[in-house]
Amino acid sequence: MKFGDYIKKGIEIAQLKKDAIQLVAGDKEAFGPALGILAIGGVCAAIGSFSLLGIILMPIAHVVSMFIAVAIMHFVATTFMGAKGGQFSGLFAPLACAAVVTWVGIIPVVQLVLLPLASLWLLVVAVVTVETVYQLDRTKAIITVAILAGIVLILWIILGLAVG
């Protein structure tokens, strides 16, 4: 597939199409384009917030945060939820491709509403992707993503308290 095809598959994944999730999860070539989609999302967020330095930092932040989020979900799914099959890259690639929805961050001002909504929608996409990739029932997939969300929330609270 070409890069544009991965963007199309990312949109399909964001529409919760399980066949697109399975296709990208099993595609050994998807990892690179998935990283590209994440990096473009970071650039879009930087442009939308008029941050010159962010054009360098935001793509890195998007990629690193996705790696950490997927690592947590992979660990929870395989260690505690009895996941069958599924590999880190099989979870990472579809979720990173679905992050095409974060490209709305390029729109100044509107990004303040659309980017948080896109991020929340990615939690729903994560549930369906975890369910599909790891062959888990919906409840276990929700718990897996909820644990990630809980960790992120706790870290935001700690950061908020530290910054004051």
Coordinates of C-alpha atoms in Angstrom, one line a residue:
M1 CA 0.0 0.0 0.0
K2 CA 1.0 3.6 -0.5
F3 CA 1.0 6.3 2.2
G4 CA -2.3 7.6 1.0
D5 CA -3.8 4.1 1.3
Y6 CA -2.8 4.1 5.0
I7 CA -4.5 7.4 5.5
K8 CA -7.7 6.0 4.0
K9 CA -7.4 2.9 6.2
G10 CA -6.8 5.2 9.2
I11 CA -10.1 6.9 8.4
E12 CA -11.8 3.5 8.1
I13 CA -10.3 2.4 11.4
A14 CA -11.6 5.7 13.0
Q15 CA -15.0 4.6 11.6
L16 CA -14.6 1.4 13.6
K17 CA -14.3 -0.9 10.6
K18 CA -12.9 -4.1 12.0
D19 CA -11.7 -5.4 8.6
A20 CA -9.5 -2.2 8.2
I21 CA -8.2 -2.8 11.7
Q22 CA -7.3 -6.4 10.9
L23 CA -5.7 -5.5 7.6
V24 CA -3.4 -2.8 9.1
A25 CA -2.7 -4.9 12.2
G26 CA -1.4 -7.8 10.0
D27 CA 0.5 -5.5 7.5
K28 CA 4.2 -5.7 8.2
E29 CA 4.7 -2.5 6.2
A30 CA 2.3 -0.4 8.2
F31 CA 4.6 0.6 11.0
G32 CA 6.5 3.3 9.0
P33 CA 3.4 5.0 7.5
A34 CA 1.7 4.9 10.9
L35 CA 4.6 6.8 12.4
G36 CA 4.3 9.3 9.6
I37 CA 0.6 9.8 10.3
L38 CA 1.4 10.4 14.0
A39 CA 4.1 12.9 13.1
I40 CA 1.9 14.8 10.8
G41 CA -0.7 15.0 13.6
G42 CA 1.9 16.7 15.7
V43 CA 2.8 19.1 13.0
C44 CA -0.9 20.0 12.6
A45 CA -1.3 20.6 16.3
A46 CA 1.8 22.9 16.3
I47 CA 0.6 24.8 13.2
G48 CA -2.9 25.2 14.7
S49 CA -1.5 26.6 17.9
F50 CA 1.0 28.8 16.1
S51 CA 4.0 27.1 17.8
L52 CA 7.2 27.3 15.8
L53 CA 9.1 25.2 18.3
G54 CA 6.1 22.8 18.5
I55 CA 6.7 21.9 14.8
I56 CA 9.7 20.0 16.0
L57 CA 8.5 18.9 19.5
M58 CA 4.9 18.0 18.8
P59 CA 5.6 15.2 16.3
I60 CA 8.0 13.6 18.7
A61 CA 5.5 14.0 21.5
H62 CA 2.8 12.3 19.5
V63 CA 5.0 9.4 18.5
V64 CA 6.4 8.9 22.1
S65 CA 3.0 9.2 23.7
M66 CA 1.5 6.6 21.3
F67 CA 4.3 4.2 22.0
I68 CA 3.7 4.5 25.7
A69 CA 0.0 4.2 25.5
V70 CA 0.2 1.2 23.2
A71 CA 2.8 -0.4 25.5
I72 CA 0.5 0.0 28.5
M73 CA -2.5 -1.4 26.6
H74 CA -0.4 -4.3 25.2
F75 CA 0.9 -5.1 28.7
V76 CA -2.5 -5.0 30.3
A77 CA -4.2 -7.0 27.5
T78 CA -1.5 -9.7 27.4
T79 CA -0.8 -9.9 31.2
F80 CA -4.1 -9.5 32.8
M81 CA -6.9 -9.9 30.2
G82 CA -5.8 -13.2 28.7
A83 CA -5.3 -11.8 25.2
K84 CA -5.0 -14.3 22.4
G85 CA -2.4 -13.5 19.8
G86 CA -1.7 -9.9 18.9
Q87 CA 1.6 -8.2 18.9
F88 CA 2.6 -4.7 19.9
S89 CA 3.0 -3.6 16.3
G90 CA -0.4 -5.1 15.5
L91 CA -2.0 -2.8 18.0
F92 CA 0.3 0.2 17.3
A93 CA -0.2 0.5 13.5
P94 CA -4.0 0.6 13.4
L95 CA -4.2 3.1 16.4
A96 CA -1.5 5.3 14.9
C97 CA -3.2 5.3 11.5
A98 CA -6.5 6.2 13.2
A99 CA -4.7 9.2 14.7
V100 CA -5.4 10.8 11.3
V101 CA -8.4 12.3 13.1
T102 CA -5.9 14.5 15.1
W103 CA -5.1 16.3 11.9
V104 CA -8.0 18.6 12.7
G105 CA -5.6 20.3 15.1
I106 CA -4.3 22.3 12.2
I107 CA -7.4 24.6 12.4
P108 CA -6.6 27.4 14.8
V109 CA -9.1 28.2 17.6
V110 CA -11.4 25.3 16.5
Q111 CA -8.7 22.9 17.6
L112 CA -9.5 23.8 21.2
V113 CA -12.8 21.8 20.7
L114 CA -12.0 19.4 17.9
L115 CA -8.7 18.1 19.2
P116 CA -10.1 17.0 22.6
L117 CA -13.1 15.4 20.8
A118 CA -10.7 13.6 18.4
S119 CA -8.7 12.3 21.4
L120 CA -11.8 11.1 23.1
W121 CA -12.9 9.3 20.0
L122 CA -9.5 7.6 19.8
L123 CA -10.4 6.0 23.1
V124 CA -13.4 4.4 21.5
V125 CA -11.2 3.4 18.5
A126 CA -8.7 1.9 21.0
V127 CA -11.4 -0.3 22.6
V128 CA -12.5 -1.7 19.3
T129 CA -8.9 -2.2 18.2
V130 CA -7.9 -3.9 21.4
E131 CA -11.0 -6.1 21.1
T132 CA -10.2 -7.0 17.4
V133 CA -6.4 -7.4 17.6
Y134 CA -6.3 -9.4 20.9
Q135 CA -9.6 -11.2 20.4
L136 CA -10.9 -10.0 23.7
D137 CA -14.6 -9.5 24.6
R138 CA -15.8 -5.9 24.8
T139 CA -15.7 -5.7 28.6
K140 CA -12.0 -6.7 28.8
A141 CA -11.1 -4.3 26.0
I142 CA -12.9 -1.5 27.8
I143 CA -11.1 -2.3 31.0
T144 CA -7.7 -2.4 29.2
V145 CA -8.3 1.1 27.7
A146 CA -9.8 2.4 31.0
I147 CA -6.6 1.4 32.8
L148 CA -4.7 3.5 30.3
A149 CA -7.1 6.4 30.7
G150 CA -6.8 6.1 34.5
I151 CA -3.0 6.2 34.4
V152 CA -3.1 9.3 32.1
L153 CA -5.6 11.0 34.4
I154 CA -3.4 10.3 37.5
L155 CA -0.3 11.7 35.6
W156 CA -2.2 14.8 34.6
I157 CA -3.3 15.4 38.2
I158 CA 0.2 14.9 39.5
L159 CA 1.5 17.3 36.8
G160 CA -1.1 19.8 37.6
L161 CA -0.3 19.7 41.3
A162 CA 3.5 19.9 40.6
V163 CA 3.1 22.9 38.3
G164 CA 0.6 24.5 40.7

